[in-house]
mmCIF file of C-alpha atoms in Angstrom:
data_model
loop_
_atom_site.group_PDB
_atom_site.id
_atom_site.type_symbol
_atom_site.label_atom_id
_atom_site.label_comp_id
_atom_site.label_asym_id
_atom_site.label_seq_id
_atom_site.Cartn_x
_atom_site.Cartn_y
_atom_site.Cartn_z
ATOM 1 C CA MET C 1 -0.249 0.026 0.055
ATOM 2 C CA PRO C 2 11.543 4.458 5.894
ATOM 3 C CA PHE C 3 24.179 11.503 11.608
ATOM 4 C CA CYS C 4 27.118 11.643 13.939
ATOM 5 C CA ILE C 5 29.912 13.987 14.896
ATOM 6 C CA SER C 6 33.381 12.807 15.147
ATOM 7 C CA HIS C 7 35.962 14.362 17.450
ATOM 8 C CA VAL C 8 36.981 17.718 15.947
ATOM 9 C CA ALA C 9 39.235 20.609 16.917
ATOM 10 C CA ILE C 10 36.636 23.759 17.697
ATOM 11 C CA THR C 11 37.913 27.104 15.565
ATOM 12 C CA PRO C 12 35.831 30.343 14.840
ATOM 13 C CA ARG C 13 36.083 29.095 11.157
ATOM 14 C CA LEU C 14 34.466 25.821 12.193
ATOM 15 C CA ILE C 15 31.689 27.686 14.064
ATOM 16 C CA LEU C 16 30.958 29.918 11.049
ATOM 17 C CA VAL C 17 30.851 26.967 8.679
ATOM 18 C CA VAL C 18 28.585 25.009 11.268
ATOM 19 C CA ALA C 19 25.962 28.049 11.777
ATOM 20 C CA SER C 20 25.638 28.418 8.142
ATOM 21 C CA LEU C 21 24.885 25.043 7.325
ATOM 22 C CA VAL C 22 22.276 25.022 10.209
ATOM 23 C CA ALA C 23 20.725 28.054 8.667
ATOM 24 C CA LEU C 24 20.814 26.127 5.214
ATOM 25 C CA LEU C 25 18.841 23.173 6.992
ATOM 26 C CA THR C 26 16.425 25.397 8.696
ATOM 27 C CA PHE C 27 15.078 27.071 5.568
ATOM 28 C CA THR C 28 15.203 23.830 3.321
ATOM 29 C CA GLY C 29 14.470 21.041 5.069
ATOM 30 C CA CYS C 30 11.236 18.640 4.244
ATOM 31 C CA GLY C 31 10.013 21.768 2.427
ATOM 32 C CA SER C 32 8.442 23.356 5.268
ATOM 33 C CA GLN C 33 10.262 26.416 6.115
ATOM 34 C CA SER C 34 11.080 27.241 2.374
ATOM 35 C CA GLY C 35 7.460 28.344 1.350
ATOM 36 C CA GLN C 36 7.326 25.445 -1.222
ATOM 37 C CA PRO C 37 4.315 22.993 -1.159
ATOM 38 C CA ALA C 38 4.974 19.447 -0.244
ATOM 39 C CA GLY C 39 6.247 17.370 -3.836
ATOM 40 C CA ALA C 40 7.345 20.582 -5.120
ATOM 41 C CA GLY C 41 10.446 19.884 -7.520
ATOM 42 C CA LEU C 42 9.423 16.637 -8.575
ATOM 43 C CA PRO C 43 10.364 15.562 -12.044
ATOM 44 C CA PRO C 44 7.175 15.994 -14.572
ATOM 45 C CA PRO C 45 5.318 12.973 -15.340
ATOM 46 C CA ILE C 46 6.123 11.201 -18.424
ATOM 47 C CA PRO C 47 2.903 11.871 -20.998
ATOM 48 C CA SER C 48 0.756 9.228 -22.440
ATOM 49 C CA ALA C 49 -1.150 9.760 -25.695
ATOM 50 C CA GLU C 50 -4.184 8.130 -23.874
ATOM 51 C CA PRO C 51 -5.475 9.774 -20.962
ATOM 52 C CA VAL C 52 -6.543 6.455 -19.265
ATOM 53 C CA LEU C 53 -4.786 3.388 -18.024
ATOM 54 C CA LEU C 54 -7.192 0.724 -17.139
ATOM 55 C CA PHE C 55 -5.747 -2.370 -14.563
ATOM 56 C CA ASN C 56 -6.206 -5.696 -15.925
ATOM 57 C CA GLY C 57 -3.916 -7.761 -14.051
ATOM 58 C CA THR C 58 -4.228 -10.616 -11.645
ATOM 59 C CA GLY C 59 -7.107 -10.534 -9.486
ATOM 60 C CA THR C 60 -9.514 -8.276 -11.960
ATOM 61 C CA SER C 61 -12.338 -9.782 -13.254
ATOM 62 C CA SER C 62 -11.966 -10.033 -17.114
ATOM 63 C CA SER C 63 -15.686 -9.324 -17.972
ATOM 64 C CA ASP C 64 -15.750 -6.164 -15.736
ATOM 65 C CA VAL C 65 -12.493 -4.878 -17.576
ATOM 66 C CA ALA C 66 -14.549 -5.517 -20.496
ATOM 67 C CA ALA C 67 -17.478 -3.771 -19.649
ATOM 68 C CA VAL C 68 -15.235 -0.856 -18.427
ATOM 69 C CA GLU C 69 -13.828 -1.017 -21.758
ATOM 70 C CA SER C 70 -17.239 -0.802 -23.500
ATOM 71 C CA VAL C 71 -18.036 2.155 -21.346
ATOM 72 C CA LEU C 72 -14.778 4.147 -22.484
ATOM 73 C CA GLY C 73 -15.545 2.942 -26.293
ATOM 74 C CA THR C 74 -18.885 4.792 -26.088
ATOM 75 C CA LEU C 75 -17.346 7.895 -24.512
ATOM 76 C CA GLY C 76 -14.601 7.932 -27.136
ATOM 77 C CA VAL C 77 -12.107 8.143 -24.465
ATOM 78 C CA GLY C 78 -8.768 6.622 -25.285
ATOM 79 C CA TYR C 79 -7.017 4.213 -22.976
ATOM 80 C CA LYS C 80 -3.981 1.422 -22.343
ATOM 81 C CA THR C 81 -4.236 -1.493 -20.513
ATOM 82 C CA ALA C 82 -1.790 -2.699 -18.268
ATOM 83 C CA ASP C 83 -1.551 -6.255 -16.261
ATOM 84 C CA SER C 84 0.407 -7.083 -12.916
ATOM 85 C CA SER C 85 3.742 -7.426 -14.256
ATOM 86 C CA GLN C 86 3.627 -4.198 -16.405
ATOM 87 C CA LEU C 87 2.305 -2.203 -13.288
ATOM 88 C CA ASN C 88 5.294 -3.288 -11.246
ATOM 89 C CA ALA C 89 7.308 -2.372 -13.773
ATOM 90 C CA MET C 90 6.327 1.332 -13.876
ATOM 91 C CA ASN C 91 7.555 4.358 -11.823
ATOM 92 C CA GLU C 92 5.489 7.200 -10.613
ATOM 93 C CA GLN C 93 6.411 9.569 -13.499
ATOM 94 C CA GLN C 94 5.285 6.863 -15.935
ATOM 95 C CA LEU C 95 1.853 6.224 -14.191
ATOM 96 C CA ALA C 96 1.125 9.759 -13.767
ATOM 97 C CA GLY C 97 1.605 10.501 -17.332
ATOM 98 C CA TYR C 98 -2.031 9.227 -17.315
ATOM 99 C CA LYS C 99 -4.974 11.309 -16.473
ATOM 100 C CA LEU C 100 -6.911 8.660 -14.652
ATOM 101 C CA MET C 101 -6.036 5.326 -13.721
ATOM 102 C CA ILE C 102 -9.304 2.512 -13.521
ATOM 103 C CA VAL C 103 -9.199 -0.410 -10.960
ATOM 104 C CA PRO C 104 -12.231 -2.625 -11.809
ATOM 105 C CA GLY C 105 -13.959 -5.318 -9.839
ATOM 106 C CA GLY C 106 -12.802 -8.820 -9.065
ATOM 107 C CA ASN C 107 -10.655 -10.026 -5.985
ATOM 108 C CA SER C 108 -9.172 -7.049 -4.086
ATOM 109 C CA ILE C 109 -6.642 -9.534 -2.106
ATOM 110 C CA THR C 110 -5.505 -11.146 -5.461
ATOM 111 C CA ILE C 111 -5.145 -7.828 -6.910
ATOM 112 C CA GLY C 112 -2.922 -6.361 -4.160
ATOM 113 C CA GLY C 113 -1.329 -10.006 -3.866
ATOM 114 C CA SER C 114 -0.040 -9.790 -7.241
ATOM 115 C CA LEU C 115 1.510 -6.385 -6.945
ATOM 116 C CA SER C 116 4.709 -5.291 -4.745
ATOM 117 C CA ALA C 117 4.520 -3.112 -1.700
ATOM 118 C CA GLY C 118 6.533 -0.746 -3.779
ATOM 119 C CA THR C 119 3.758 -0.496 -6.574
ATOM 120 C CA ALA C 120 1.216 0.139 -3.963
ATOM 121 C CA SER C 121 3.135 3.114 -2.853
ATOM 122 C CA MET C 122 3.970 4.109 -6.278
ATOM 123 C CA ILE C 123 0.218 4.372 -7.081
ATOM 124 C CA ARG C 124 -0.240 6.369 -4.052
ATOM 125 C CA GLY C 125 2.490 9.019 -5.100
ATOM 126 C CA ALA C 126 1.263 9.214 -8.450
ATOM 127 C CA VAL C 127 -2.112 10.119 -7.036
ATOM 128 C CA GLU C 128 -0.835 12.414 -4.190
ATOM 129 C CA ASP C 129 2.325 13.989 -5.655
ATOM 130 C CA TYR C 130 1.439 14.264 -9.095
ATOM 131 C CA GLY C 131 -2.395 14.628 -9.344
ATOM 132 C CA LEU C 132 -3.149 11.170 -11.038
ATOM 133 C CA HIS C 133 -6.962 10.819 -10.769
ATOM 134 C CA TYR C 134 -8.192 7.091 -9.437
ATOM 135 C CA LEU C 135 -11.479 5.618 -10.140
ATOM 136 C CA GLY C 136 -12.394 2.271 -7.859
ATOM 137 C CA ILE C 137 -14.936 0.099 -8.846
ATOM 138 C CA CYS C 138 -15.888 -2.781 -6.288
ATOM 139 C CA ALA C 139 -12.742 -4.353 -5.624
ATOM 140 C CA GLY C 140 -10.832 -1.228 -6.964
ATOM 141 C CA ALA C 141 -12.592 0.389 -4.082
ATOM 142 C CA PHE C 142 -11.296 -1.825 -1.619
ATOM 143 C CA PHE C 143 -7.884 -1.678 -2.970
ATOM 144 C CA GLY C 144 -7.850 1.906 -3.385
ATOM 145 C CA GLY C 145 -8.688 2.155 0.474
ATOM 146 C CA TYR C 146 -6.441 1.216 3.420
ATOM 147 C CA SER C 147 -6.288 -2.784 3.692
ATOM 148 C CA THR C 148 -3.856 -5.025 5.103
ATOM 149 C CA TYR C 149 -3.497 -6.827 1.611
ATOM 150 C CA ASN C 150 -1.191 -4.397 0.044
ATOM 151 C CA GLY C 151 -4.181 -1.530 -0.054
ATOM 152 C CA VAL C 152 -3.090 1.926 -1.612
ATOM 153 C CA ASP C 153 -4.029 3.650 0.938
ATOM 154 C CA LEU C 154 -5.700 6.714 -0.903
ATOM 155 C CA THR C 155 -8.004 7.292 2.418
ATOM 156 C CA ALA C 156 -5.278 8.380 4.781
ATOM 157 C CA GLY C 157 -5.951 4.886 6.922
ATOM 158 C CA VAL C 158 -9.464 4.676 6.213
ATOM 159 C CA GLY C 159 -10.432 0.830 4.980
ATOM 160 C CA PHE C 160 -13.972 -0.411 3.922
ATOM 161 C CA ASP C 161 -16.408 -2.997 4.892
ATOM 162 C CA PHE C 162 -18.507 -5.040 2.764
ATOM 163 C CA TYR C 163 -22.439 -3.588 1.907
ATOM 164 C CA ALA C 164 -24.796 -4.990 4.745
ATOM 165 C CA ASP C 165 -26.570 -7.524 2.631
ATOM 166 C CA GLU C 166 -23.136 -9.766 2.312
ATOM 167 C CA TYR C 167 -23.706 -10.688 5.742
ATOM 168 C CA LYS C 168 -27.109 -11.657 4.911
ATOM 169 C CA GLY C 169 -25.970 -14.199 2.626
ATOM 170 C CA ILE C 170 -26.689 -12.357 -0.461
ATOM 171 C CA HIS C 171 -23.694 -12.215 -3.039
ATOM 172 C CA VAL C 172 -25.624 -10.630 -5.914
ATOM 173 C CA GLU C 173 -28.883 -8.143 -6.450
ATOM 174 C CA PRO C 174 -29.962 -5.359 -7.700
ATOM 175 C CA VAL C 175 -29.960 -2.577 -5.141
ATOM 176 C CA LEU C 176 -31.773 0.947 -5.298
ATOM 177 C CA ILE C 177 -29.439 3.619 -4.685
ATOM 178 C CA SER C 178 -30.354 7.282 -3.904
ATOM 179 C CA PHE C 179 -28.917 10.437 -5.014
ATOM 180 C CA PRO C 180 -29.252 14.073 -3.746
ATOM 181 C CA GLY C 181 -31.346 15.814 -6.138
ATOM 182 C CA SER C 182 -32.246 13.191 -8.632
ATOM 183 C CA ALA C 183 -33.960 9.779 -9.078
ATOM 184 C CA PRO C 184 -32.399 6.588 -7.656
ATOM 185 C CA LEU C 185 -31.049 3.986 -9.989
ATOM 186 C CA ASP C 186 -31.278 0.235 -9.321
ATOM 187 C CA VAL C 187 -27.901 -0.933 -10.190
ATOM 188 C CA TYR C 188 -25.776 -4.109 -10.061
ATOM 189 C CA TRP C 189 -23.990 -5.071 -6.872
ATOM 190 C CA GLN C 190 -21.724 -8.224 -6.203
ATOM 191 C CA ASP C 191 -19.975 -8.556 -2.645
ATOM 192 C CA GLY C 192 -19.003 -4.737 -3.272
ATOM 193 C CA PRO C 193 -18.161 -2.403 -0.084
ATOM 194 C CA GLN C 194 -19.986 0.132 1.634
ATOM 195 C CA LEU C 195 -17.819 3.334 2.025
ATOM 196 C CA SER C 196 -18.231 4.907 5.450
ATOM 197 C CA GLY C 197 -15.665 6.831 6.488
ATOM 198 C CA TRP C 198 -14.265 8.652 3.587
ATOM 199 C CA GLY C 199 -15.200 11.606 1.423
ATOM 200 C CA ALA C 200 -18.106 13.214 -0.018
ATOM 201 C CA VAL C 201 -21.308 11.001 -0.489
ATOM 202 C CA GLY C 202 -22.297 10.906 -3.924
ATOM 203 C CA ALA C 203 -24.755 7.952 -3.642
ATOM 204 C CA LYS C 204 -26.317 5.838 -0.870
ATOM 205 C CA PHE C 205 -27.358 2.365 -0.545
ATOM 206 C CA PRO C 206 -30.834 1.414 0.728
ATOM 207 C CA ASP C 207 -29.604 1.289 4.446
ATOM 208 C CA GLY C 208 -28.394 4.835 4.154
ATOM 209 C CA THR C 209 -24.293 3.699 3.836
ATOM 210 C CA PRO C 210 -22.325 5.262 1.106
ATOM 211 C CA ALA C 211 -22.601 3.627 -2.179
ATOM 212 C CA ILE C 212 -20.291 5.970 -4.190
ATOM 213 C CA THR C 213 -17.881 8.574 -2.489
ATOM 214 C CA GLU C 214 -15.392 11.082 -3.851
ATOM 215 C CA GLY C 215 -12.703 13.366 -2.712
ATOM 216 C CA GLN C 216 -8.845 14.796 -2.810
ATOM 217 C CA SER C 217 -6.256 12.930 -2.122
ATOM 218 C CA GLY C 218 -3.299 14.797 -2.044
ATOM 219 C CA LYS C 219 -3.375 16.387 -6.055
ATOM 220 C CA GLY C 220 -5.346 13.553 -7.139
ATOM 221 C CA PHE C 221 -9.302 13.257 -7.227
ATOM 222 C CA VAL C 222 -10.593 9.575 -6.189
ATOM 223 C CA ILE C 223 -14.190 8.351 -6.808
ATOM 224 C CA PHE C 224 -14.826 4.959 -5.094
ATOM 225 C CA THR C 225 -18.291 3.019 -6.112
ATOM 226 C CA GLY C 226 -19.193 -0.202 -4.214
ATOM 227 C CA VAL C 227 -21.747 -1.007 -7.059
ATOM 228 C CA HIS C 228 -21.240 -1.861 -11.051
ATOM 229 C CA LEU C 229 -22.831 0.942 -12.922
ATOM 230 C CA GLU C 230 -20.851 -0.137 -15.951
ATOM 231 C CA ALA C 231 -22.755 -3.918 -15.699
ATOM 232 C CA PRO C 232 -23.983 -4.611 -18.987
ATOM 233 C CA GLN C 233 -27.395 -6.139 -19.742
ATOM 234 C CA SER C 234 -25.861 -10.172 -19.451
ATOM 235 C CA TRP C 235 -25.226 -9.690 -16.336
ATOM 236 C CA ARG C 236 -28.589 -9.186 -15.136
ATOM 237 C CA GLY C 237 -29.799 -12.474 -16.244
ATOM 238 C CA SER C 238 -33.237 -13.451 -14.511
ATOM 239 C CA MET C 239 -32.886 -10.579 -11.955
ATOM 240 C CA ILE C 240 -35.497 -7.885 -12.395
ATOM 241 C CA PHE C 241 -34.528 -4.468 -12.208
ATOM 242 C CA THR C 242 -36.709 -1.279 -12.120
ATOM 243 C CA THR C 243 -33.847 0.995 -14.027
ATOM 244 C CA PRO C 244 -33.188 0.317 -18.000
ATOM 245 C CA VAL C 245 -29.444 -0.618 -18.283
ATOM 246 C CA SER C 246 -28.796 2.155 -20.500
ATOM 247 C CA VAL C 247 -29.713 4.623 -17.987
ATOM 248 C CA ASP C 248 -27.200 2.947 -15.340
ATOM 249 C CA LEU C 249 -24.628 2.534 -18.180
ATOM 250 C CA ALA C 250 -25.027 6.251 -18.880
ATOM 251 C CA TYR C 251 -24.451 7.106 -15.363
ATOM 252 C CA ALA C 252 -21.126 5.016 -15.505
ATOM 253 C CA GLY C 253 -19.815 7.068 -18.316
ATOM 254 C CA THR C 254 -21.062 10.392 -15.899
ATOM 255 C CA VAL C 255 -18.935 8.835 -13.371
ATOM 256 C CA ILE C 256 -16.053 8.189 -15.534
ATOM 257 C CA GLN C 257 -16.078 11.441 -17.099
ATOM 258 C CA ALA C 258 -15.768 13.289 -13.690
ATOM 259 C CA THR C 259 -13.062 11.415 -12.197
ATOM 260 C CA LEU C 260 -11.218 11.796 -15.448
ATOM 261 C CA LYS C 261 -11.777 15.494 -15.469
ATOM 262 C CA GLY C 262 -11.520 15.737 -11.177
ATOM 263 C CA THR C 263 -14.823 17.326 -11.248
ATOM 264 C CA PRO C 264 -16.871 16.555 -8.038
ATOM 265 C CA LEU C 265 -20.335 14.932 -8.371
ATOM 266 C CA PRO C 266 -23.207 16.210 -6.460
ATOM 267 C CA HIS C 267 -23.153 14.883 -2.971
ATOM 268 C CA PHE C 268 -25.283 14.870 -0.063
#
């Protein structure tokens, strides 16, 4: 998801040199006294021709990767994919050349286990220091928060728990999520988190816990969603939804565009 003095002869010249060094450290140490913000002086990111990096590594759901790709295609937004080994080989400047990183659904424990601790730290640095935006969907939200399973921790130590229906033995269902000032949507949920404890709440589950949250993480903008707005018709099977799939997919596009641009959604 870091000095000693030996025996020397004391002379006026030495005192002057030491005093000068102390003054220099006082005004440049940690960036706190120099007037420069933390992260100033970082090398520039390496620009990418496509604004979005979609993670499709070990632990992600191939069907959810495809669902996100479909929405990106509808939006006309260019993207590249990176698997676990490719992401492990990247540095902060390379990752920060993208405007948005999307981590889709799957198994957050496996996702974290497929990446090195240095990679989780690298993602956090690209977001907090360089301003990369991050969209975490279901497992991607678990992974983006604090987790002992190598989570990125874009939430200053806040981790997420499952939505309450998980503890009723329900693993897949339509859930009606509510929004401030607009009609609710019936959306696909599968073993996803409720997002209490971090960010502004953009949508709520039926029990009032957050289904979508958003906020700043350092210089980067982050949206987490505990539901699959991008779920295609084929996922619905025999389940009955009150909202047409086209409406849910349109809102999935709205969420992706908002995260890409760093523009907050309406929130409670």
